[in-house]
Every structure is written in C-alpha cells, then in structure tokens.
Coordinates of C-alpha atoms in Angstrom, one line a residue:
X183 CA 0.0 0.0 0.0
X184 CA 1.3 3.5 -0.8
X185 CA 1.8 5.5 2.4
X186 CA -0.8 8.1 3.0
X187 CA 1.8 10.9 2.8
X188 CA 2.9 9.7 -0.7
X189 CA -0.7 9.5 -1.8
X190 CA -1.4 13.1 -0.6
X191 CA 1.7 14.4 -2.3
X192 CA 0.8 12.7 -5.5
X193 CA -2.7 14.1 -5.2
X194 CA -1.4 17.6 -4.7
X195 CA 1.3 17.6 -7.3
X196 CA -0.7 15.7 -9.9
X197 CA -3.6 18.0 -9.3
X198 CA -1.5 20.9 -10.6
X199 CA -0.4 19.1 -13.7
X200 CA -3.5 17.1 -14.6
X201 CA -6.3 19.2 -13.2
X202 CA -9.2 17.2 -11.8
X203 CA -8.0 13.7 -12.8
X204 CA -8.7 11.0 -10.3
X205 CA -5.5 9.9 -8.4
X206 CA -5.3 6.4 -7.0
X207 CA -3.6 6.6 -3.5
X208 CA -3.3 3.0 -2.5
X209 CA -2.0 -0.1 -4.3
X210 CA -4.4 -2.4 -2.4
X211 CA -7.7 -3.7 -3.8
X212 CA -10.1 -2.2 -1.4
X213 CA -13.6 -0.9 -1.5
X214 CA -14.5 0.9 1.7
X215 CA -14.9 4.5 3.0
X216 CA -11.4 5.1 4.4
X217 CA -10.6 8.2 2.4
X218 CA -8.0 6.2 0.3
X219 CA -8.8 5.9 -3.4
X220 CA -8.2 2.4 -4.8
X221 CA -8.2 1.6 -8.5
X222 CA -11.5 -0.3 -8.0
X223 CA -13.1 2.6 -6.3
X224 CA -11.9 5.1 -8.9
X225 CA -13.4 3.0 -11.8
X226 CA -16.6 2.5 -9.8
X227 CA -16.8 6.3 -9.3
X228 CA -16.8 6.7 -13.1
X229 CA -19.3 3.8 -13.5
X230 CA -21.7 5.4 -11.1
X231 CA -21.3 8.9 -12.5
X232 CA -21.1 9.9 -8.9
X233 CA -20.2 13.6 -9.7
X234 CA -19.3 16.0 -6.9
X235 CA -20.4 13.6 -4.1
X236 CA -17.4 11.3 -5.0
X237 CA -17.3 7.6 -4.1
X238 CA -15.3 6.2 -1.1
X239 CA -12.5 8.7 -1.3
X240 CA -12.4 9.0 -5.1
X241 CA -13.5 11.9 -7.4
X242 CA -15.5 14.9 -6.6
X243 CA -16.7 18.1 -8.2
X244 CA -15.3 18.6 -11.7
X245 CA -13.5 15.3 -11.7
X246 CA -12.6 13.9 -15.1
X247 CA -12.8 10.3 -16.3
X248 CA -9.0 9.9 -16.3
X249 CA -7.4 7.8 -13.6
X250 CA -3.8 8.3 -12.6
X251 CA -1.5 5.6 -11.3
X252 CA 2.0 6.1 -10.0
X253 CA 4.8 4.8 -12.3
X254 CA 6.8 1.8 -11.1
X255 CA 4.2 0.8 -8.5
X256 CA 2.2 -2.5 -8.5
X257 CA -1.6 -2.3 -8.0
X258 CA -3.0 -5.7 -7.1
X259 CA -6.5 -7.0 -7.9
X260 CA -8.3 -9.9 -6.2
X261 CA -11.0 -10.1 -8.9
X262 CA -11.8 -8.3 -12.1
X263 CA -13.1 -4.7 -12.2
X264 CA -16.2 -4.0 -14.4
X265 CA -15.8 -1.0 -16.7
X266 CA -19.2 0.3 -17.7
X267 CA -18.4 3.9 -18.7
X268 CA -15.7 5.4 -20.9
X269 CA -12.5 6.1 -19.1
X270 CA -8.7 6.5 -19.4
X271 CA -6.1 4.8 -17.1
X272 CA -2.5 5.9 -17.3
X273 CA 0.8 6.1 -15.4
X274 CA 2.5 9.3 -14.2
X275 CA 6.1 9.5 -13.2
X276 CA 8.0 11.7 -10.7
X277 CA 10.8 13.9 -12.1
X278 CA 12.4 16.3 -9.7
X279 CA 9.2 16.6 -7.7
X280 CA 7.0 17.1 -10.8
X281 CA 4.6 14.4 -12.0
X282 CA 4.8 13.8 -15.7
X283 CA 5.5 11.2 -18.4
X284 CA 7.1 13.6 -20.9
X285 CA 10.7 12.9 -19.7
X286 CA 10.4 9.1 -19.6
X287 CA 10.9 6.5 -22.3
X288 CA 7.3 5.5 -22.5
X289 CA 6.7 1.9 -21.6
X290 CA 9.8 1.6 -19.3
X291 CA 8.3 3.2 -16.2
X292 CA 4.8 1.7 -16.3
X293 CA 2.5 1.2 -13.3
X294 CA 1.7 -2.5 -13.0
X295 CA -1.8 -3.9 -12.5
X296 CA -1.5 -7.5 -11.3
X297 CA -4.1 -10.2 -10.8
X298 CA -3.7 -12.0 -7.5
X299 CA -6.8 -14.1 -7.9
X300 CA -7.9 -16.3 -10.7
X301 CA -9.7 -13.9 -13.0
X302 CA -9.1 -11.4 -15.7
X303 CA -8.3 -7.8 -14.9
X304 CA -11.1 -5.8 -16.6
X305 CA -14.4 -6.6 -18.2
X306 CA -15.4 -3.7 -20.4
X307 CA -19.1 -4.0 -21.1
X308 CA -22.2 -1.8 -21.3
X309 CA -24.9 -3.6 -23.3
X310 CA -26.8 -0.4 -24.0
X311 CA -24.0 2.0 -25.0
X312 CA -20.7 1.9 -26.8
X313 CA -17.9 2.8 -24.4
X314 CA -14.1 3.5 -24.8
X315 CA -11.4 2.3 -22.5
X316 CA -8.0 3.8 -23.1
X317 CA -5.0 2.3 -21.2
X318 CA -1.7 4.1 -21.4
X319 CA 1.7 3.1 -20.1
X320 CA 0.5 0.2 -18.0
X321 CA 1.9 -3.3 -17.4
X322 CA -1.1 -5.7 -17.3
X323 CA -0.1 -9.0 -15.5
X324 CA -2.4 -12.0 -15.6
X325 CA -3.0 -14.6 -12.9
X326 CA -0.2 -16.9 -14.1
X327 CA -2.4 -20.0 -13.8
X328 CA -3.3 -22.4 -16.5
X329 CA -6.5 -20.4 -17.1
X330 CA -7.4 -17.1 -15.6
X331 CA -10.8 -16.8 -17.3
X332 CA -12.9 -18.4 -20.0
X333 CA -12.9 -15.3 -22.2
X334 CA -10.0 -12.8 -22.0
X335 CA -7.1 -13.8 -19.8
X336 CA -6.4 -10.1 -19.2
X337 CA -9.3 -8.2 -20.7
X338 CA -12.8 -8.9 -21.9
X339 CA -13.8 -6.2 -24.3
X340 CA -17.3 -5.2 -25.4
X341 CA -16.4 -1.7 -26.5
X342 CA -13.5 0.2 -28.0
X343 CA -10.3 -0.9 -26.2
X344 CA -7.2 1.2 -26.9
X345 CA -3.7 0.3 -25.5
X346 CA -0.6 2.4 -25.9
X347 CA 3.0 1.9 -24.6
X348 CA 1.7 -1.0 -22.5
X349 CA 2.9 -4.6 -21.7
X350 CA 0.4 -7.5 -21.6
X351 CA 1.7 -10.7 -20.1
X352 CA 0.8 -13.9 -18.3
X353 CA -2.8 -13.9 -19.5
X354 CA -4.5 -17.3 -19.9
X355 CA -7.9 -18.2 -21.1
X356 CA -9.9 -20.7 -23.2
X357 CA -10.5 -17.9 -25.7
X358 CA -8.3 -14.8 -25.9
X359 CA -5.2 -15.3 -23.8
X360 CA -4.6 -11.6 -23.5
X361 CA -7.8 -10.1 -25.0
X362 CA -11.3 -11.3 -26.0
X363 CA -13.2 -8.9 -28.2
X364 CA -17.0 -9.7 -28.3
X365 CA -17.8 -8.5 -31.8
X366 CA -21.4 -7.2 -32.4
X367 CA -23.6 -6.4 -29.5
X368 CA -26.6 -4.2 -28.6
X369 CA -28.2 -2.1 -31.3
X370 CA -25.7 -2.9 -34.1
X371 CA -22.7 -1.9 -31.9
X372 CA -19.2 -3.3 -32.7
X373 CA -16.3 -4.0 -30.4
X374 CA -12.8 -3.1 -31.5
X375 CA -9.2 -3.3 -30.3
X376 CA -6.4 -0.8 -30.9
X377 CA -2.8 -1.6 -29.9
X378 CA 0.1 0.8 -30.4
X379 CA 3.7 0.7 -29.3
X380 CA 3.1 -2.2 -27.0
X381 CA 4.5 -5.5 -26.0
X382 CA 2.3 -8.6 -25.9
X383 CA 4.2 -11.6 -24.5
X384 CA 3.8 -14.9 -22.7
X385 CA 0.0 -15.2 -23.0
X386 CA -1.7 -18.5 -23.9
X387 CA -5.1 -19.8 -24.8
X388 CA -6.7 -22.7 -26.7
X389 CA -7.9 -20.2 -29.2
X390 CA -6.5 -16.7 -29.7
X391 CA -3.4 -16.7 -27.5
X392 CA -3.0 -13.0 -28.2
X393 CA -6.4 -11.9 -29.4
X394 CA -9.7 -13.7 -29.9
X395 CA -12.1 -11.5 -31.8
X396 CA -15.5 -12.5 -33.2
X397 CA -15.3 -10.1 -36.1
X398 CA -12.3 -8.5 -37.9
X399 CA -12.2 -5.1 -36.2
X400 CA -8.7 -4.4 -34.7
X401 CA -5.7 -2.3 -35.4
X402 CA -2.2 -3.3 -34.2
X403 CA 0.9 -1.2 -35.1
X404 CA 4.5 -0.5 -34.0
X405 CA 4.3 -3.4 -31.4
X406 CA 6.1 -6.6 -30.6
X407 CA 4.2 -9.9 -30.1
X408 CA 6.4 -12.7 -28.9
X409 CA 6.3 -16.0 -26.9
X410 CA 2.6 -16.4 -27.0
X411 CA 0.9 -19.7 -27.4
X412 CA -2.3 -21.1 -29.0
X413 CA -2.8 -24.8 -28.5
X414 CA -5.7 -25.4 -31.0
X415 CA -4.1 -25.6 -34.4
X416 CA -7.4 -24.9 -36.1
X417 CA -7.4 -21.5 -34.4
X418 CA -4.6 -18.9 -34.3
X419 CA -2.8 -16.5 -31.9
X420 CA -4.6 -13.6 -33.5
X421 CA -7.8 -15.3 -34.3
X422 CA -10.9 -13.9 -36.1
X423 CA -13.7 -16.3 -35.5
X424 CA -16.4 -14.9 -37.8
X425 CA -17.3 -12.4 -40.5
X426 CA -19.8 -9.5 -40.8
X427 CA -23.1 -10.5 -42.4
X428 CA -23.0 -8.0 -45.3
X429 CA -19.8 -8.8 -47.2
X430 CA -20.4 -5.9 -49.6
X431 CA -19.6 -3.5 -46.8
X432 CA -16.3 -5.0 -45.9
X433 CA -13.1 -3.0 -46.6
X434 CA -9.6 -4.4 -46.7
X435 CA -8.6 -2.4 -43.7
X436 CA -11.4 -3.2 -41.2
X437 CA -8.6 -5.0 -39.3
X438 CA -5.0 -4.0 -39.9
X439 CA -1.6 -4.9 -38.6
X440 CA 1.5 -2.9 -39.6
X441 CA 5.1 -2.1 -38.7
X442 CA 5.3 -4.8 -36.0
X443 CA 7.6 -7.7 -35.1
X444 CA 6.2 -11.2 -34.4
X445 CA 8.5 -13.9 -33.2
X446 CA 8.8 -17.1 -31.2
X447 CA 5.1 -17.7 -30.9
X448 CA 3.6 -21.2 -30.9
X449 CA 0.5 -22.2 -32.9
X450 CA -0.7 -20.7 -36.1
X451 CA 0.0 -17.0 -35.9
X452 CA -2.8 -15.2 -37.8
X453 CA -5.8 -16.4 -39.8
X454 CA -6.1 -13.8 -42.6
X455 CA -9.8 -13.3 -43.4
X456 CA -11.7 -10.8 -45.6
X457 CA -11.5 -7.3 -44.1
X458 CA -7.9 -7.7 -42.9
X459 CA -4.7 -6.1 -44.1
X460 CA -1.1 -7.0 -43.1
X461 CA 1.7 -4.5 -44.1
X462 CA 5.4 -4.1 -43.2
X463 CA 5.5 -6.9 -40.7
X464 CA 8.6 -8.9 -39.6
X465 CA 7.3 -12.4 -38.9
X466 CA 10.2 -14.7 -38.2
X467 CA 11.1 -17.8 -36.1
X468 CA 7.6 -18.8 -35.0
X469 CA 7.2 -22.4 -34.1
X470 CA 4.3 -23.1 -36.5
X471 CA 2.7 -21.7 -39.7
X472 CA 2.7 -17.9 -39.7
X473 CA -0.3 -17.1 -41.8
X474 CA -3.4 -19.1 -42.7
X475 CA -4.9 -17.4 -45.7
X476 CA -8.7 -17.8 -45.9
X477 CA -10.3 -14.8 -47.6
X478 CA -12.5 -16.0 -50.4
X479 CA -13.9 -12.6 -51.3
X480 CA -10.6 -11.0 -52.2
X481 CA -10.8 -8.4 -49.5
X482 CA -7.6 -9.1 -47.6
X483 CA -3.9 -8.4 -48.3
X484 CA -0.4 -9.2 -47.1
X485 CA 2.3 -6.8 -48.4
X486 CA 5.8 -5.5 -48.0
X487 CA 6.6 -8.0 -45.2
X488 CA 9.4 -10.4 -44.1
X489 CA 7.9 -13.8 -43.5
X490 CA 10.7 -16.4 -42.9
X491 CA 11.6 -19.4 -40.8
X492 CA 8.2 -20.2 -39.4
X493 CA 7.4 -23.8 -38.7
X494 CA 7.3 -26.2 -41.7
X495 CA 5.7 -23.5 -43.9
X496 CA 5.4 -19.8 -43.7
X497 CA 1.9 -19.7 -45.1
X498 CA -1.0 -22.1 -45.5
X499 CA -3.2 -21.1 -48.4
X500 CA -6.7 -22.5 -48.3
X501 CA -8.4 -23.7 -51.5
X502 CA -10.8 -20.8 -51.8
X503 CA -8.5 -18.0 -50.7
X504 CA -8.2 -14.9 -52.8
X505 CA -5.9 -12.8 -50.5
X506 CA -3.9 -10.1 -52.4
X507 CA -0.3 -11.1 -51.7
X508 CA 2.3 -8.5 -52.9
X509 CA 6.0 -8.0 -52.6
X510 CA 6.9 -10.0 -49.5
X511 CA 10.2 -11.7 -48.7
X512 CA 9.2 -15.3 -48.0
X513 CA 10.3 -18.8 -47.8
X514 CA 7.1 -20.7 -48.6
X515 CA 4.1 -18.3 -49.2
X516 CA 4.0 -18.8 -52.9
X517 CA 4.9 -16.4 -55.6
X518 CA 2.2 -13.8 -54.9
X519 CA 0.6 -11.5 -57.3
X520 CA 2.2 -11.5 -60.8
X521 CA 2.7 -7.8 -61.1
X522 CA 4.3 -7.4 -57.7
X523 CA 5.5 -10.9 -56.8
X524 CA 7.1 -12.2 -53.6
X525 CA 10.8 -12.7 -53.5
X526 CA 11.7 -16.2 -52.4
X527 CA 14.6 -16.3 -49.9
X528 CA 16.8 -19.4 -50.4
X529 CA 19.5 -18.8 -47.9
X530 CA 20.2 -21.0 -44.8
X531 CA 21.6 -18.6 -42.2
X532 CA 18.9 -16.0 -41.5
X533 CA 20.2 -14.4 -38.2
X534 CA 23.7 -13.0 -37.6
X535 CA 23.9 -14.8 -34.2
X536 CA 26.5 -17.4 -33.4
X537 CA 23.9 -20.2 -33.2
X538 CA 21.5 -18.6 -35.9
X539 CA 19.1 -17.8 -33.1
X540 CA 16.5 -15.1 -33.5
X541 CA 17.4 -13.3 -30.3
X542 CA 20.9 -12.3 -29.0
X543 CA 23.9 -10.2 -30.0
X544 CA 24.4 -9.3 -33.6
X545 CA 27.7 -10.5 -35.1
X546 CA 29.9 -8.3 -37.1
X547 CA 31.0 -8.8 -40.7
X548 CA 34.2 -10.6 -39.7
X549 CA 32.1 -13.2 -37.8
X550 CA 29.2 -13.5 -40.2
X551 CA 29.0 -12.3 -43.8
X552 CA 25.8 -13.9 -45.1
X553 CA 22.9 -13.5 -42.6
X554 CA 20.4 -10.8 -43.7
X555 CA 19.0 -10.0 -40.2
X556 CA 20.4 -9.1 -36.8
X557 CA 18.7 -11.1 -34.0
X558 CA 16.0 -9.4 -31.9
X559 CA 17.5 -7.2 -29.2
X560 CA 16.3 -4.3 -27.1
X561 CA 18.6 -1.2 -27.3
X562 CA 19.7 0.4 -24.1
X563 CA 17.1 2.5 -22.3
X564 CA 14.4 1.5 -24.8
X565 CA 11.0 -0.3 -24.3
X566 CA 10.7 -2.4 -27.5
X567 CA 13.3 -4.3 -29.3
X568 CA 13.5 -5.0 -33.0
X569 CA 15.2 -7.1 -35.7
X570 CA 17.5 -5.0 -37.8
X571 CA 18.2 -5.8 -41.5
X572 CA 21.8 -6.0 -42.5
X573 CA 23.3 -4.6 -45.7
X574 CA 25.8 -7.2 -46.7
X575 CA 29.2 -6.5 -48.1
X576 CA 28.3 -8.9 -51.0
X577 CA 25.7 -6.3 -52.1
X578 CA 27.5 -4.5 -54.8
X579 CA 24.7 -2.0 -55.1
X580 CA 21.8 -1.3 -52.7
X581 CA 19.4 -3.0 -55.1
X582 CA 21.1 -6.3 -54.3
X583 CA 19.5 -6.2 -50.8
X584 CA 16.3 -8.3 -50.5
X585 CA 15.0 -5.8 -48.0
X586 CA 16.3 -2.3 -48.4
X587 CA 14.4 -0.2 -51.0
X588 CA 12.3 -3.2 -51.8
X589 CA 9.0 -2.0 -50.4
X590 CA 6.3 -0.8 -52.8
X591 CA 5.7 2.9 -52.9
X592 CA 2.2 4.3 -52.9
X593 CA 0.9 4.6 -56.4
X594 CA -1.8 7.0 -57.2
X595 CA -2.2 5.7 -60.7
X596 CA -2.5 2.0 -59.7
X597 CA -4.9 1.8 -56.7
X598 CA -4.2 -1.9 -56.4
X599 CA -0.7 -1.3 -55.1
X600 CA -0.3 -1.7 -51.4
X601 CA 2.2 1.0 -50.4
X602 CA 4.4 0.9 -47.4
X603 CA 3.1 1.9 -44.0
X604 CA 3.8 5.6 -43.2
X605 CA 6.1 4.9 -40.3
X606 CA 8.2 2.0 -39.2
X607 CA 8.1 0.2 -35.8
X608 CA 10.4 2.7 -34.2
X609 CA 8.1 5.6 -35.5
X610 CA 10.6 6.7 -38.1
X611 CA 8.6 8.3 -40.8
X612 CA 9.2 7.1 -44.3
X613 CA 9.8 9.7 -47.1
X614 CA 6.9 11.9 -47.9
X615 CA 7.0 11.0 -51.6
X616 CA 7.3 7.3 -50.5
X617 CA 9.4 6.6 -53.6
X618 CA 11.5 4.1 -51.7
X619 CA 10.8 2.1 -48.6
X620 CA 11.9 -1.2 -47.1
X621 CA 10.3 -4.6 -46.5
X622 CA 9.5 -5.5 -42.9
X623 CA 8.9 -3.6 -39.7
X624 CA 12.1 -1.5 -39.8
X625 CA 13.0 1.2 -42.2
X626 CA 16.8 1.2 -42.6
X627 CA 18.4 4.5 -41.8
X628 CA 21.9 5.8 -42.0
X629 CA 23.6 8.6 -40.0
X630 CA 24.7 12.0 -41.2
X631 CA 28.0 13.6 -40.3
X632 CA 26.6 15.8 -37.6
X633 CA 27.6 14.2 -34.3
X634 CA 30.1 15.3 -31.6
X635 CA 31.9 12.6 -29.6
X636 CA 34.8 12.6 -27.2
X637 CA 35.7 12.5 -23.5
X638 CA 37.3 14.5 -20.7
X639 CA 40.5 13.0 -19.2
X640 CA 42.8 13.6 -16.3
X641 CA 46.6 13.4 -17.0
X642 CA 47.6 9.7 -17.3
X643 CA 44.2 8.4 -18.3
X644 CA 43.1 6.9 -21.6
X645 CA 39.8 7.8 -23.4
X646 CA 37.5 4.9 -24.2
X647 CA 34.1 5.5 -25.9
X648 CA 31.9 4.0 -28.6
X649 CA 30.6 5.4 -31.8
X650 CA 28.2 2.5 -32.3
X651 CA 25.1 4.6 -31.4
X652 CA 26.0 7.0 -34.3
X653 CA 26.1 4.3 -37.0
X654 CA 22.4 4.1 -37.4
X655 CA 21.5 0.7 -39.0
X656 CA 24.9 0.3 -40.5
X657 CA 28.0 -1.8 -39.7
X658 CA 31.6 -0.8 -39.9
X659 CA 33.6 -2.2 -42.8
X660 CA 36.3 -4.8 -41.8
X661 CA 39.8 -3.5 -42.4
X662 CA 40.3 -6.3 -44.9
X663 CA 37.8 -4.6 -47.2
X664 CA 39.3 -1.1 -47.1
X665 CA 41.9 -1.3 -49.8
X666 CA 39.3 -2.7 -52.2
X667 CA 36.8 0.1 -51.5
X668 CA 38.9 3.2 -50.8
X669 CA 42.4 2.2 -51.9
X670 CA 45.7 2.1 -50.0
X671 CA 46.0 4.1 -46.8
X672 CA 47.4 7.6 -47.5
X673 CA 50.3 7.2 -45.1
X674 CA 51.2 3.7 -46.2
X675 CA 50.0 2.2 -42.9
X676 CA 47.7 -0.8 -42.6
X677 CA 44.0 0.0 -42.4
X678 CA 42.1 -0.2 -39.2
X679 CA 38.5 -1.4 -39.0
X680 CA 36.0 1.1 -40.5
X681 CA 38.8 2.3 -42.8
X682 CA 39.5 4.8 -40.0
X683 CA 40.9 8.2 -41.0
X684 CA 41.9 10.9 -38.4
X685 CA 41.7 14.4 -39.7
X686 CA 43.0 17.2 -37.5
X687 CA 40.7 20.2 -37.6
X688 CA 41.8 22.8 -35.0
X689 CA 44.8 21.4 -33.3
X690 CA 48.0 19.4 -33.9
X691 CA 47.7 15.7 -33.2
X692 CA 48.3 15.0 -29.5
X693 CA 47.5 11.3 -29.3
X694 CA 46.8 7.9 -31.0
X695 CA 43.4 6.7 -31.9
X696 CA 42.4 3.0 -32.5
X697 CA 39.0 1.5 -33.3
X698 CA 37.6 -2.1 -33.5
X699 CA 34.8 -3.5 -35.6
X700 CA 32.2 -2.9 -32.9
X701 CA 32.9 0.8 -32.9
X702 CA 34.9 0.9 -29.7
X703 CA 37.4 3.8 -29.8
X704 CA 40.5 4.1 -27.7
X705 CA 42.5 7.4 -27.6
X706 CA 45.9 7.5 -25.9
X707 CA 47.5 10.9 -25.3
X708 CA 51.1 11.1 -26.4
X709 CA 52.1 13.2 -23.3
X710 CA 50.7 15.0 -20.3
X711 CA 49.6 18.1 -22.3
X712 CA 46.9 20.4 -20.9
X713 CA 44.1 21.4 -23.3
X714 CA 42.2 19.9 -26.2
X715 CA 42.8 17.7 -29.2
X716 CA 40.2 18.4 -31.8
X717 CA 39.8 16.2 -34.9
X718 CA 37.5 14.2 -37.0
X719 CA 36.9 10.5 -36.8
X720 CA 36.0 9.3 -40.3
X721 CA 34.8 5.8 -40.9
X722 CA 33.2 3.8 -43.8
X723 CA 30.0 1.8 -43.1
X724 CA 28.0 -0.8 -44.9
X725 CA 25.6 1.8 -46.1
X726 CA 27.7 4.9 -46.7
X727 CA 30.1 2.9 -48.9
X728 CA 27.4 3.1 -51.7
X729 CA 28.0 6.9 -52.0
X730 CA 31.1 6.6 -54.1
X731 CA 32.0 10.3 -53.8
X732 CA 31.4 10.5 -50.0
X733 CA 31.8 7.0 -48.5
X734 CA 33.0 8.4 -45.1
X735 CA 30.8 9.1 -42.0
X736 CA 32.4 12.1 -40.2
X737 CA 32.2 12.5 -36.4
X738 CA 33.6 15.6 -34.9
X739 CA 35.8 14.6 -31.9
X740 CA 37.1 16.5 -28.9
X741 CA 39.4 15.1 -26.2
X742 CA 40.1 17.4 -23.3
X743 CA 42.9 16.6 -20.9
X744 CA 43.5 18.4 -17.6
X745 CA 46.1 17.9 -14.8
X746 CA 45.1 16.0 -11.7
X747 CA 44.0 18.1 -8.7
X748 CA 46.6 17.0 -6.2
X749 CA 44.8 18.9 -3.4
X750 CA 41.8 16.6 -3.6
X751 CA 41.6 13.1 -2.3
X752 CA 43.2 11.0 -5.0
X753 CA 40.7 8.2 -4.4
X754 CA 38.0 10.5 -5.8
X755 CA 37.8 10.5 -9.6
X756 CA 36.9 14.0 -10.8
X757 CA 36.6 13.3 -14.4
X758 CA 37.6 10.4 -16.6
X759 CA 34.1 9.2 -17.4
X760 CA 32.4 12.5 -18.3
X761 CA 31.6 13.5 -21.8
X762 CA 33.6 16.5 -22.9
X763 CA 32.8 20.1 -23.6
X764 CA 29.2 20.4 -22.4
X765 CA 28.5 16.7 -22.8
X766 CA 27.9 14.3 -25.7
X767 CA 25.6 15.9 -28.3
X768 CA 23.4 13.4 -30.0
X769 CA 22.7 14.8 -33.4
X770 CA 22.1 11.7 -35.4
X771 CA 20.1 12.6 -38.4
X772 CA 17.8 9.8 -39.5
X773 CA 17.1 9.8 -43.1
X774 CA 16.1 7.3 -45.7
X775 CA 19.0 5.4 -47.2
X776 CA 18.1 6.4 -50.7
X777 CA 18.3 10.1 -49.8
X778 CA 21.8 9.6 -48.5
X779 CA 22.8 7.9 -51.7
X780 CA 21.7 10.8 -53.8
X781 CA 24.1 13.2 -52.2

C-alpha cells in the first residue's frame, strides 16, 4: 500500500499538472470508506457517474474520467473490475518533484496492474452503450495460472479498447489469452481493439493466445508480439472467429496490422480473413505456420513484409483463398501477385547470431558475412526491441539487398498497389514521396555527419568510448575490405576497421586513436599536455560505402585533458568518465537510405 503521505503528495502535485483527474492513492484492492482511493473505487466512481459527491474517497466536483497511477508501482486486484463507462487509465512518473510522463521513455516506467486471484483484470461492457477504455503506459499482468478466465485472460472487451505503450503478459484463457473482443452487440454496436507501441508476450489460450475477436475489427501497429501460445491448431494466436453479415460493406482495412515484429510464438500465428490487411511486418522464427490465408472474397492483403523461418511452412493457403499477396520476402508463401511478386529467400543462415538464433547479440562482418538479419535485441534504455536488417558486403549496389528499398511505394495511378506503412516500428517516418521504402517492420536509416563525440581526461588516463550509437542501422567495414573500397592508406599504414581516418581540424595531433569493428574507440594521449585535441573520426559503413563520392561518415571529436588536482583526495575521480565540452551531443540525423545515396 502506498503510504498516506505519498498519496497526498501525489494528489497535490498531480492536481497541478493534470487538473481534476482521479488519483489512486493505494496499491491495495479495497472498496471501503477510508478516504483512500483504490483503482477499483476510482473506476466505480466513473461507472456510477457519482459527480461531486465522490465515491469512497475518489473523485468529486469537476473530476474527469482519467485515472492516474504512480509509475513503477504495482496495484493488485483480487478479482476483475467491471468497466461500464468510458475512461482512461494511465501512469504518471515523478521527475524532480513534478509528475509527468514527458521525460520518460514510454513503456519503461509503467505502473503494473497485477491479478492476484484467478480472474481477468477488466471486463469492459455496457450492453446499452458503446464505451471507450484507453489504457496508457501500463503493465497488465495476468494470474499466471493455466487459465485465468474463460474469455479474455487479461481483458474482456465489449467496446472500444485502446492500448498504448503497454505490456500485456501472463494472461491465460480458453479464448483470448490476452484479450477477448466480443464483436457485435446491442443495437448494431461493434467492439474493436487498438494496440500501439506495446509488448504482448507470454500469453496463452486454446484459441487466440494474443487476441480472440468474433469479427475483424482491430488495429495493431508498432508493437512486438512474442512468446505467445495457441494450442488449438485450427485457431490462431490472432484469431478472427467470424465475419460480418454484409460482405459488400467489408473493406480491406477493417482489421489492420502494420510495422510490428512477431517472433517465437507457438501455434498458427494469424488467420487472414476478408477485411484484414497486413503490411510491413517482420514475422520470423515462430514455431508453426505464420499465416493461414482464408479470404474467399478477395478483400484481404499481405504486403511488404518479411515472413521467414516459421514452422514447416510460412503460409497455409486454403483452396478458396483470394488474398492479395504483394511483394513480400518469404520462404514458402507462394509467388504472390504476378505484377508485384514475392521474393523467395533461399538462404540458410537468417540471423547474424552465433547459433543462428532469433534473439541475441548481432555478429559483425568478420564473424558473419551472409545473414540478412540481426537477431532481436532491445537497445539500451528502450522499451521495445526490433530485428535490424543487415546490408551485406556482398551487395555491390543497394538494389542487391532483398529488404532495403524493396517496399512498394504508394501509387496514385494504380490503386491496387499496397504501399508501405507511413512509419516503421520505431516511429521513423518514411519519405513523404514514398518513392522508396523497405520490406519489414524496420526502415533502414543511415547517419549523417553531424555528431560530436569525445571525452574528458585527467593526466595519465586513456579515453574509451563507442561510436556505435551513431552508425544508425549500418556496420563498420572490416579492415580487410578497405583497400578494395577506398584504396591504400594515404600514409602507407595498414587500415584499421572502419577504414579509419583521423583528420585534425583545429589542433595538432596529440595522441593515437584506435578502433575495433564494434565501434569501440581508444584514444591514448602522447604526453601530459593540458588542453584539447580536436579532430574528425572518419569511418566507412556498410551503407555509406554506396556513396562513391562520400563514403565516409564524419564524427567531430574532442578530447580534453587536464592535470590532476593534487589537493583533492586521489581516491575520488573528478573526471575520466564525463563527456567532454558540455556533454555528448546526440545529433544523429535519421534519413532514408536512398536520400543519402543521392548526395
């Protein structure tokens, strides 16, 4: 339980930032008049439309329908909470005494709602009215048992459910391990599910380990869906059980998935029915068939995706299916539409991981020259991981890549072209003209020469830092390739990795710089000088090499060395690890690879 003092402070400070939003002041699942406000009481206040009278310590005059939970706290439930009116539940975080989510990496500081009993968390239902439940920056943890509920291991939805920057895990049910969506109800009302920038993992069900929906009304984008399980092979992890009565009204985007990564799930992954569109997905290393295509009315599509290494076959195509299949990189999904056919991948080593696993550390070009994908990994201080495409050294021109610039651009002349999604999984926007785009969830980007790196030193120290964060989606060239690409070293020396060049800009050289293939830089001062060594680190990457006139990425570098302060306790390091001259300036410009190549 949150201490009363913390609850009051949160109430006061959050009140300034969020107006009359309802602040939950205890993590316990209580419903009694003790002046604390629990999550259950806050939702019931909204359900009752209690107004200025409040309800058991929650709400009051001018209260909104937004409920605030404190980030990084766990709120336990003993049984599900009914949601009968539209509401929003979200996390807020403390930064220097202010409550806000603006300075946080969304998804990393979530409040957790945990089921202690054997039940789902929320049942969203109002048979008479269509309601909206918006859940932001929340971790939703299921009961962890073999089954938490018959329908919806975490959420039963009979309304419009929207999830953003959230994590759904440990849900279990007969239908809908994470979410069950009820389809049509009331006076021709329709339930729907929207999932953005979220992680759905370790949920299980007999049918619909991730989502069971009676009708194809959902939207999933910029998310990761992994390690979920569906035991009934006639069903799927994302399972649409039925179809609307009037097929003439169906559009190909009633249900849509885009710019997302799906890996290591068990059971058929998705049954593709009329009204569904899949675009720019990375679907790899799932234990069973990825897609079962069963859209007989030609109102479904699968486009611009990477679908590889899934069970014994990537796709199962039913006899009556008429899904539009365009321009995917596949192993066994057929050739696709004749005008925009699939590309069949015939390689054997998909992931640049030492055991060809789909998750782990990406190998460099000295360790692996053939794999077209890095394994799934989560970058430091990020919420979602991704699978990065590799631009191989065997690609003489960028067109040799089976991924980069292989997506279909939007075509105003040919309305049947399925163009790339507007943004990739990391929310990087594709070019406005959409002339080029990439297959899969990730749009490959390259850096521009706009970054400042370096370090502050005390006399006798050696600078060590990494330029890897500034390489974008590129890899450094191995030194063995440098003479072939840029010719002999100007000074007659042997090349270092990255075809490293050091160009002094404002000072004489005052030290020696070395680099390895991972981008780790070591700078050793040649004496105990006092001041700065200012120069450029220039390296060649797997993507910048295609620009024959400007193959080098340029990083402005500044090393500052100062004498030790002999007055201070020598056991206290006063510098050594600090970034120099006002700190490291992250100015990585992210642009489409094709734009870089035009310079």
